[in-house]
mmCIF file of C-alpha atoms in Angstrom:
data_model
loop_
_atom_site.group_PDB
_atom_site.id
_atom_site.type_symbol
_atom_site.label_atom_id
_atom_site.label_comp_id
_atom_site.label_asym_id
_atom_site.label_seq_id
_atom_site.Cartn_x
_atom_site.Cartn_y
_atom_site.Cartn_z
ATOM 1 C CA MET A 156 23.999 15.385 1.225
ATOM 2 C CA GLN A 157 26.024 15.660 -1.979
ATOM 3 C CA LEU A 158 27.752 12.760 -3.732
ATOM 4 C CA HIS A 159 31.229 13.670 -2.472
ATOM 5 C CA ASP A 160 29.869 13.500 1.083
ATOM 6 C CA VAL A 161 28.304 10.116 0.323
ATOM 7 C CA TRP A 162 31.616 8.790 -0.976
ATOM 8 C CA PHE A 163 33.458 10.066 2.076
ATOM 9 C CA VAL A 164 31.049 7.989 4.175
ATOM 10 C CA LEU A 165 31.419 4.961 1.882
ATOM 11 C CA ILE A 166 35.209 5.122 2.074
ATOM 12 C CA ALA A 167 34.950 5.308 5.870
ATOM 13 C CA VAL A 168 32.739 2.185 5.783
ATOM 14 C CA LEU A 169 35.288 0.373 3.604
ATOM 15 C CA TRP A 170 38.093 1.147 6.060
ATOM 16 C CA ILE A 171 35.900 0.039 8.962
ATOM 17 C CA GLY A 172 35.229 -3.241 7.156
ATOM 18 C CA TYR A 173 38.917 -3.699 6.389
ATOM 19 C CA PHE A 174 40.090 -3.104 9.945
ATOM 20 C CA PHE A 175 37.288 -5.246 11.382
ATOM 21 C CA LEU A 176 38.186 -8.226 9.172
ATOM 22 C CA GLU A 177 41.897 -7.846 8.533
ATOM 23 C CA GLY A 178 42.318 -6.747 12.138
ATOM 24 C CA PHE A 179 41.607 -10.170 13.563
ATOM 25 C CA ASP A 180 43.766 -12.006 11.034
ATOM 26 C CA PHE A 181 46.648 -9.605 11.733
ATOM 27 C CA GLY A 182 46.030 -10.435 15.382
ATOM 28 C CA VAL A 183 46.095 -14.171 14.721
ATOM 29 C CA GLY A 184 49.391 -13.737 12.864
ATOM 30 C CA VAL A 185 50.880 -11.988 15.894
ATOM 31 C CA LEU A 186 49.522 -14.737 18.151
ATOM 32 C CA THR A 187 51.527 -17.396 16.302
ATOM 33 C CA LYS A 188 54.410 -16.211 18.507
ATOM 34 C CA LEU A 189 52.526 -15.100 21.618
ATOM 35 C CA LEU A 190 50.082 -17.987 22.015
ATOM 36 C CA ALA A 191 51.159 -21.078 20.062
ATOM 37 C CA ARG A 192 53.452 -23.463 21.959
ATOM 38 C CA ASP A 193 54.439 -25.741 19.091
ATOM 39 C CA ARG A 194 54.098 -26.113 15.332
ATOM 40 C CA LYS A 195 50.779 -27.941 15.543
ATOM 41 C CA GLU A 196 49.225 -25.056 17.473
ATOM 42 C CA LYS A 197 50.643 -22.605 14.939
ATOM 43 C CA ARG A 198 48.945 -24.642 12.232
ATOM 44 C CA VAL A 199 45.671 -24.411 14.154
ATOM 45 C CA LEU A 200 45.966 -20.610 14.335
ATOM 46 C CA ILE A 201 46.860 -20.276 10.669
ATOM 47 C CA ASN A 202 44.014 -22.598 9.665
ATOM 48 C CA THR A 203 41.464 -20.402 11.492
ATOM 49 C CA ILE A 204 42.158 -17.589 9.019
ATOM 50 C CA GLY A 205 43.327 -19.684 6.057
ATOM 51 C CA PRO A 206 40.009 -19.583 4.157
ATOM 52 C CA VAL A 207 39.330 -15.870 4.744
ATOM 53 C CA TRP A 208 42.522 -13.791 4.965
ATOM 54 C CA ASP A 209 42.736 -13.105 1.224
ATOM 55 C CA GLY A 210 39.072 -12.115 1.048
ATOM 56 C CA ASN A 211 39.633 -9.696 3.927
ATOM 57 C CA GLU A 212 42.287 -7.879 1.904
ATOM 58 C CA VAL A 213 39.744 -7.145 -0.829
ATOM 59 C CA TRP A 214 38.392 -4.420 1.446
ATOM 60 C CA LEU A 215 41.779 -2.668 1.328
ATOM 61 C CA LEU A 216 41.925 -2.844 -2.467
ATOM 62 C CA THR A 217 38.401 -1.486 -2.693
ATOM 63 C CA ALA A 218 39.112 1.338 -0.242
ATOM 64 C CA GLY A 219 42.234 2.328 -2.169
ATOM 65 C CA GLY A 220 40.458 2.137 -5.526
ATOM 66 C CA ALA A 221 37.487 4.123 -4.256
ATOM 67 C CA THR A 222 39.783 6.827 -2.889
ATOM 68 C CA PHE A 223 41.641 7.016 -6.211
ATOM 69 C CA ALA A 224 38.413 7.396 -8.192
ATOM 70 C CA ALA A 225 36.370 9.556 -5.832
ATOM 71 C CA PHE A 226 39.106 11.756 -4.339
ATOM 72 C CA PRO A 227 42.132 11.765 -6.676
ATOM 73 C CA GLU A 228 43.780 14.742 -4.938
ATOM 74 C CA TRP A 229 43.544 12.947 -1.585
ATOM 75 C CA TYR A 230 44.929 9.756 -3.110
ATOM 76 C CA ALA A 231 47.840 11.553 -4.787
ATOM 77 C CA THR A 232 48.866 13.514 -1.688
ATOM 78 C CA LEU A 233 48.421 10.552 0.644
ATOM 79 C CA PHE A 234 50.390 8.044 -1.407
ATOM 80 C CA SER A 235 53.191 10.465 -2.226
ATOM 81 C CA GLY A 236 53.557 11.804 1.307
ATOM 82 C CA PHE A 237 53.174 8.415 3.010
ATOM 83 C CA TYR A 238 55.107 6.571 0.324
ATOM 84 C CA LEU A 239 57.609 4.771 2.568
ATOM 85 C CA PRO A 240 55.227 3.470 5.273
ATOM 86 C CA LEU A 241 52.656 2.434 2.660
ATOM 87 C CA LEU A 242 55.384 0.693 0.645
ATOM 88 C CA ILE A 243 56.453 -1.191 3.780
ATOM 89 C CA ILE A 244 52.830 -2.246 4.357
ATOM 90 C CA LEU A 245 52.514 -3.388 0.743
ATOM 91 C CA ILE A 246 55.708 -5.446 0.921
ATOM 92 C CA CYS A 247 54.518 -7.008 4.188
ATOM 93 C CA LEU A 248 51.167 -7.959 2.665
ATOM 94 C CA ILE A 249 52.888 -9.553 -0.337
ATOM 95 C CA ILE A 250 55.306 -11.562 1.827
ATOM 96 C CA ARG A 251 52.479 -12.486 4.197
ATOM 97 C CA GLY A 252 50.402 -13.974 1.399
ATOM 98 C CA VAL A 253 53.384 -15.915 0.090
ATOM 99 C CA SER A 254 54.104 -17.162 3.619
ATOM 100 C CA PHE A 255 50.642 -18.668 3.999
ATOM 101 C CA GLU A 256 50.948 -20.471 0.671
ATOM 102 C CA TYR A 257 54.589 -21.631 0.860
ATOM 103 C CA ARG A 258 54.976 -22.556 4.544
ATOM 104 C CA HIS A 259 53.683 -26.099 4.081
ATOM 105 C CA LYS A 260 55.280 -26.791 0.683
ATOM 106 C CA ARG A 261 58.390 -28.407 2.172
ATOM 107 C CA PRO A 262 58.783 -30.507 5.344
ATOM 108 C CA GLU A 263 62.135 -29.118 6.549
ATOM 109 C CA ASP A 264 61.954 -27.481 9.972
ATOM 110 C CA LYS A 265 64.069 -24.475 8.946
ATOM 111 C CA TRP A 266 61.887 -23.830 5.899
ATOM 112 C CA GLN A 267 58.660 -23.776 7.918
ATOM 113 C CA THR A 268 60.209 -21.800 10.787
ATOM 114 C CA ASN A 269 61.371 -19.033 8.437
ATOM 115 C CA TRP A 270 57.912 -18.670 6.910
ATOM 116 C CA GLU A 271 56.345 -18.645 10.371
ATOM 117 C CA HIS A 272 58.681 -15.809 11.367
ATOM 118 C CA ALA A 273 57.547 -13.990 8.223
ATOM 119 C CA ILE A 274 53.860 -14.449 9.133
ATOM 120 C CA PHE A 275 54.482 -12.949 12.569
ATOM 121 C CA TRP A 276 56.428 -9.879 11.432
ATOM 122 C CA THR A 277 54.289 -9.168 8.363
ATOM 123 C CA SER A 278 51.228 -9.195 10.622
ATOM 124 C CA LEU A 279 52.751 -7.052 13.383
ATOM 125 C CA ILE A 280 54.317 -4.340 11.201
ATOM 126 C CA PRO A 281 51.193 -3.414 9.160
ATOM 127 C CA ALA A 282 49.031 -3.556 12.309
ATOM 128 C CA PHE A 283 51.299 -0.887 13.796
ATOM 129 C CA LEU A 284 51.844 1.214 10.669
ATOM 130 C CA TRP A 285 48.140 1.544 9.842
ATOM 131 C CA GLY A 286 47.656 3.247 13.187
ATOM 132 C CA VAL A 287 50.619 5.542 12.539
ATOM 133 C CA ALA A 288 49.235 6.480 9.115
ATOM 134 C CA PHE A 289 45.684 7.255 10.248
ATOM 135 C CA ALA A 290 46.852 9.141 13.310
ATOM 136 C CA ASN A 291 48.911 11.404 11.058
ATOM 137 C CA ILE A 292 45.970 11.945 8.705
ATOM 138 C CA VAL A 293 43.828 13.095 11.626
ATOM 139 C CA ARG A 294 46.601 15.156 13.227
ATOM 140 C CA GLY A 295 47.483 16.918 9.992
ATOM 141 C CA VAL A 296 50.652 16.831 7.917
ATOM 142 C CA LYS A 297 52.743 19.358 5.996
ATOM 143 C CA ILE A 298 50.682 20.087 2.878
ATOM 144 C CA ASP A 299 51.439 23.241 0.894
ATOM 145 C CA GLN A 300 49.241 25.459 -1.244
ATOM 146 C CA HIS A 301 49.778 23.126 -4.223
ATOM 147 C CA LYS A 302 48.230 20.193 -2.306
ATOM 148 C CA GLU A 303 51.621 18.510 -2.076
ATOM 149 C CA TYR A 304 53.206 16.903 0.985
ATOM 150 C CA VAL A 305 56.400 18.789 1.842
ATOM 151 C CA GLY A 306 57.415 16.976 5.034
ATOM 152 C CA THR A 307 59.752 14.037 5.547
ATOM 153 C CA PHE A 308 59.302 10.466 6.715
ATOM 154 C CA PHE A 309 60.469 11.421 10.206
ATOM 155 C CA ASP A 310 57.695 14.038 10.464
ATOM 156 C CA LEU A 311 55.304 11.088 10.522
ATOM 157 C CA LEU A 312 56.964 9.670 13.644
ATOM 158 C CA ASN A 313 55.575 11.710 16.524
ATOM 159 C CA VAL A 314 54.159 10.838 19.931
ATOM 160 C CA TYR A 315 50.535 10.959 18.766
ATOM 161 C CA SER A 316 51.065 8.753 15.717
ATOM 162 C CA ILE A 317 53.197 6.222 17.594
ATOM 163 C CA LEU A 318 50.462 5.995 20.229
ATOM 164 C CA GLY A 319 47.978 5.428 17.403
ATOM 165 C CA GLY A 320 50.166 2.622 16.069
ATOM 166 C CA LEU A 321 50.334 0.960 19.476
ATOM 167 C CA VAL A 322 46.541 1.197 19.768
ATOM 168 C CA THR A 323 45.906 -0.548 16.448
ATOM 169 C CA LEU A 324 48.545 -3.177 17.196
ATOM 170 C CA THR A 325 47.139 -4.079 20.610
ATOM 171 C CA LEU A 326 43.501 -3.744 19.505
ATOM 172 C CA PHE A 327 44.000 -6.011 16.491
ATOM 173 C CA THR A 328 45.874 -8.548 18.613
ATOM 174 C CA PHE A 329 43.077 -8.505 21.194
ATOM 175 C CA HIS A 330 40.535 -8.886 18.365
ATOM 176 C CA GLY A 331 42.564 -11.833 17.046
ATOM 177 C CA ALA A 332 42.745 -13.480 20.476
ATOM 178 C CA VAL A 333 38.958 -13.257 20.849
ATOM 179 C CA PHE A 334 38.543 -14.653 17.327
ATOM 180 C CA THR A 335 40.905 -17.521 18.205
ATOM 181 C CA SER A 336 38.870 -18.423 21.261
ATOM 182 C CA LEU A 337 35.738 -18.324 19.069
ATOM 183 C CA LYS A 338 37.235 -20.613 16.410
ATOM 184 C CA THR A 339 39.151 -23.191 18.472
ATOM 185 C CA VAL A 340 38.562 -25.924 21.030
ATOM 186 C CA GLY A 341 40.553 -27.358 23.879
ATOM 187 C CA ASP A 342 43.541 -25.897 25.667
ATOM 188 C CA ILE A 343 44.368 -23.328 22.993
ATOM 189 C CA ARG A 344 40.847 -21.887 23.345
ATOM 190 C CA ASP A 345 41.253 -21.479 27.112
ATOM 191 C CA ARG A 346 44.688 -19.875 26.794
ATOM 192 C CA SER A 347 43.514 -17.475 24.091
ATOM 193 C CA ARG A 348 40.691 -16.283 26.373
ATOM 194 C CA LYS A 349 43.146 -15.647 29.206
ATOM 195 C CA LEU A 350 45.557 -13.861 26.888
ATOM 196 C CA ALA A 351 42.678 -11.777 25.499
ATOM 197 C CA MET A 352 41.940 -10.509 29.007
ATOM 198 C CA ARG A 353 45.516 -9.283 29.478
ATOM 199 C CA LEU A 354 45.657 -7.795 25.989
ATOM 200 C CA GLY A 355 42.291 -6.126 26.518
ATOM 201 C CA VAL A 356 43.437 -4.299 29.633
ATOM 202 C CA VAL A 357 46.541 -2.958 27.831
ATOM 203 C CA THR A 358 44.424 -2.018 24.820
ATOM 204 C CA ALA A 359 41.897 -0.189 27.007
ATOM 205 C CA VAL A 360 44.591 1.984 28.593
ATOM 206 C CA LEU A 361 46.252 2.892 25.280
ATOM 207 C CA ALA A 362 42.974 3.366 23.395
ATOM 208 C CA LEU A 363 41.474 5.589 26.081
ATOM 209 C CA ALA A 364 44.543 7.854 26.025
ATOM 210 C CA PHE A 365 44.528 8.059 22.213
ATOM 211 C CA LEU A 366 40.782 8.623 21.854
ATOM 212 C CA ILE A 367 40.679 11.311 24.548
ATOM 213 C CA TRP A 368 43.653 13.062 22.927
ATOM 214 C CA THR A 369 41.858 12.940 19.565
ATOM 215 C CA GLN A 370 38.582 14.188 21.016
ATOM 216 C CA VAL A 371 40.186 17.091 22.881
ATOM 217 C CA SER A 372 42.256 18.238 19.898
ATOM 218 C CA ARG A 373 39.798 17.795 17.012
ATOM 219 C CA GLY A 374 36.553 16.237 18.228
ATOM 220 C CA ASP A 375 32.938 17.378 18.290
ATOM 221 C CA GLY A 376 29.669 15.990 19.621
ATOM 222 C CA TRP A 377 29.397 13.183 17.055
ATOM 223 C CA SER A 378 32.967 12.012 17.575
ATOM 224 C CA LEU A 379 32.338 12.021 21.337
ATOM 225 C CA VAL A 380 29.402 9.645 20.810
ATOM 226 C CA ALA A 381 31.610 7.357 18.705
ATOM 227 C CA MET A 382 34.309 7.439 21.388
ATOM 228 C CA ILE A 383 31.834 6.472 24.104
ATOM 229 C CA VAL A 384 30.550 3.596 21.963
ATOM 230 C CA ALA A 385 34.125 2.383 21.382
ATOM 231 C CA VAL A 386 34.997 2.477 25.083
ATOM 232 C CA LEU A 387 31.783 0.773 26.218
ATOM 233 C CA SER A 388 32.117 -1.889 23.518
ATOM 234 C CA LEU A 389 35.670 -2.689 24.596
ATOM 235 C CA VAL A 390 34.557 -3.017 28.216
ATOM 236 C CA GLY A 391 31.686 -5.239 27.091
ATOM 237 C CA ALA A 392 34.029 -7.395 25.006
ATOM 238 C CA LEU A 393 36.242 -7.932 28.042
ATOM 239 C CA GLY A 394 33.227 -8.845 30.163
ATOM 240 C CA PHE A 395 31.841 -11.372 27.682
ATOM 241 C CA ASN A 396 35.297 -12.824 27.107
ATOM 242 C CA PHE A 397 35.670 -13.346 30.856
ATOM 243 C CA ALA A 398 32.277 -15.070 30.904
ATOM 244 C CA GLY A 399 33.251 -17.382 28.050
ATOM 245 C CA ARG A 400 30.772 -15.858 25.578
ATOM 246 C CA GLU A 401 33.199 -15.653 22.671
ATOM 247 C CA GLY A 402 30.603 -14.762 20.036
ATOM 248 C CA TRP A 403 29.440 -11.655 21.889
ATOM 249 C CA ALA A 404 33.023 -10.767 22.810
ATOM 250 C CA PHE A 405 34.086 -10.920 19.155
ATOM 251 C CA ALA A 406 31.096 -8.877 18.023
ATOM 252 C CA LEU A 407 31.827 -6.164 20.586
ATOM 253 C CA SER A 408 35.556 -6.081 19.831
ATOM 254 C CA GLY A 409 34.508 -5.529 16.226
ATOM 255 C CA VAL A 410 32.176 -2.718 17.292
ATOM 256 C CA THR A 411 35.112 -1.187 19.175
ATOM 257 C CA ILE A 412 37.162 -1.097 15.976
ATOM 258 C CA ALA A 413 34.242 0.228 13.941
ATOM 259 C CA ALA A 414 33.447 3.000 16.433
ATOM 260 C CA ALA A 415 37.099 4.022 16.802
ATOM 261 C CA VAL A 416 37.603 4.262 13.013
ATOM 262 C CA ALA A 417 34.286 6.101 12.669
ATOM 263 C CA MET A 418 35.476 8.569 15.291
ATOM 264 C CA LEU A 419 38.619 9.304 13.263
ATOM 265 C CA PHE A 420 36.596 9.981 10.124
ATOM 266 C CA LEU A 421 34.126 12.121 12.067
ATOM 267 C CA THR A 422 36.977 14.284 13.362
ATOM 268 C CA LEU A 423 38.238 14.660 9.793
ATOM 269 C CA PHE A 424 35.029 15.707 8.023
ATOM 270 C CA PRO A 425 34.733 17.872 5.953
ATOM 271 C CA ASN A 426 38.492 17.542 5.552
ATOM 272 C CA VAL A 427 40.061 14.421 4.101
ATOM 273 C CA MET A 428 43.654 15.417 4.860
ATOM 274 C CA PRO A 429 44.297 18.519 6.990
ATOM 275 C CA SER A 430 47.383 20.677 6.504
ATOM 276 C CA SER A 431 49.455 21.432 9.582
ATOM 277 C CA LEU A 432 50.926 24.477 7.820
ATOM 278 C CA ASN A 433 47.764 26.425 6.990
ATOM 279 C CA ASP A 434 44.079 25.517 7.368
ATOM 280 C CA ALA A 435 43.405 27.143 4.007
ATOM 281 C CA TRP A 436 45.493 24.398 2.393
ATOM 282 C CA ASN A 437 43.454 21.531 3.820
ATOM 283 C CA LEU A 438 42.255 18.873 1.404
ATOM 284 C CA THR A 439 38.474 18.676 1.760
ATOM 285 C CA VAL A 440 35.675 16.560 0.334
ATOM 286 C CA THR A 441 35.014 19.460 -2.041
ATOM 287 C CA ASN A 442 38.446 20.431 -3.381
ATOM 288 C CA ALA A 443 39.831 16.863 -3.500
ATOM 289 C CA SER A 444 36.894 15.096 -5.163
ATOM 290 C CA SER A 445 36.237 13.957 -8.715
ATOM 291 C CA SER A 446 33.548 15.475 -10.924
ATOM 292 C CA PRO A 447 29.872 14.877 -10.063
ATOM 293 C CA TYR A 448 29.479 12.751 -13.222
ATOM 294 C CA THR A 449 32.323 10.430 -12.144
ATOM 295 C CA LEU A 450 30.854 10.095 -8.656
ATOM 296 C CA LYS A 451 27.426 9.327 -10.134
ATOM 297 C CA ILE A 452 28.790 6.472 -12.262
ATOM 298 C CA MET A 453 30.740 5.123 -9.285
ATOM 299 C CA THR A 454 27.587 5.170 -7.158
ATOM 300 C CA TRP A 455 25.660 3.024 -9.644
ATOM 301 C CA CYS A 456 28.543 0.560 -9.956
ATOM 302 C CA ALA A 457 28.877 0.297 -6.184
ATOM 303 C CA ALA A 458 25.126 -0.249 -5.786
ATOM 304 C CA VAL A 459 25.295 -3.270 -8.113
ATOM 305 C CA ALA A 460 28.609 -4.852 -7.048
ATOM 306 C CA THR A 461 28.648 -4.324 -3.273
ATOM 307 C CA PRO A 462 25.746 -6.653 -2.350
ATOM 308 C CA VAL A 463 27.277 -9.453 -4.430
ATOM 309 C CA VAL A 464 30.633 -9.126 -2.677
ATOM 310 C CA LEU A 465 29.008 -9.009 0.763
ATOM 311 C CA LEU A 466 26.904 -12.100 0.068
ATOM 312 C CA TYR A 467 29.899 -14.055 -1.203
ATOM 313 C CA GLN A 468 32.067 -13.144 1.775
ATOM 314 C CA ALA A 469 29.274 -13.918 4.243
ATOM 315 C CA TRP A 470 28.840 -17.317 2.574
ATOM 316 C CA THR A 471 32.575 -17.983 2.956
ATOM 317 C CA TYR A 472 32.452 -17.309 6.692
ATOM 318 C CA TRP A 473 29.363 -19.493 7.036
ATOM 319 C CA VAL A 474 30.994 -22.446 5.245
ATOM 320 C CA PHE A 475 34.110 -22.266 7.442
ATOM 321 C CA ARG A 476 32.298 -21.546 10.706
ATOM 322 C CA LYS A 477 33.311 -24.716 12.599
ATOM 323 C CA ARG A 478 35.793 -24.719 15.472
ATOM 324 C CA ILE A 479 39.100 -26.533 15.095
ATOM 325 C CA GLY A 480 41.775 -27.816 17.469
ATOM 326 C CA THR A 481 45.030 -29.721 17.478
ATOM 327 C CA GLN A 482 43.107 -32.992 17.128
ATOM 328 C CA HIS A 483 42.026 -31.856 13.655
ATOM 329 C CA ILE A 484 45.618 -31.302 12.496
ATOM 330 C CA ALA A 485 47.330 -34.310 10.948
ATOM 331 C CA ASP A 486 50.824 -35.164 12.179
ATOM 332 C CA ALA A 487 53.608 -33.850 9.975
ATOM 333 C CA HIS A 488 55.467 -36.420 7.892
#
């Protein structure tokens, strides 16, 4: 295996980590409207992800930076062709971070309500658009012989990509509901488990349709294995959630996300961004990568820095592992 193949795998791992972690806090953001009955319950939901949401976004920054350094042609074509949806995601992430920090700065009801609306929408929109973006990458987009995207924004809105967006939205919300039941106590825990069951059934239907479509159109034996793992993990997550085993349910919903993302990358390889105009114009791990010397330096840097980041983030989750409920939230003044 050459270094550009190794970095393709590493970038896939970074995206798996991002969707696993940011997926549940997107889901919790969506649940502030679907699950919470009053402001105190919204505060409970927000507090479950308060210590970790910003650390989860580090995985996105690392994935983007790694793509820029390891596969500059991929990065350039992706960010120019998908400029508008990625800009919308970026704006949502900025507003979302501000919302978490500013919501409690003033006591007025209108002030807090507006920021809570922002948390909901800036969680829902990226959860949907990430699915649209990755579905288009797998499906193939209009790339010419100069490695430039020549399509329009509306070319990105097709049945397959919209289905992919609905899958990520429902899957992340299900993941967030399971996480909520794992991190809370009392009535909100019971209601999140019940909501997770309903969300899981919807997710299973949409995900099965999307994964089968992907497998039939571009899959191979390895992607089929990943698809089977994703489906079985989702079924297992539903079963453990029904049994009240939130830890196992959360782990398996995470495996579902990891296997589904792995399947998408397996269907891509050795391409990184297929062209729908001509297969000869596909961006591949070979023609889109940096020089071997650059990849070698990146590999040494990653070998040193990655364990430190993983240990720090694991420590953060360990410190904030306790469950919370409305009884832990002080009354507003």
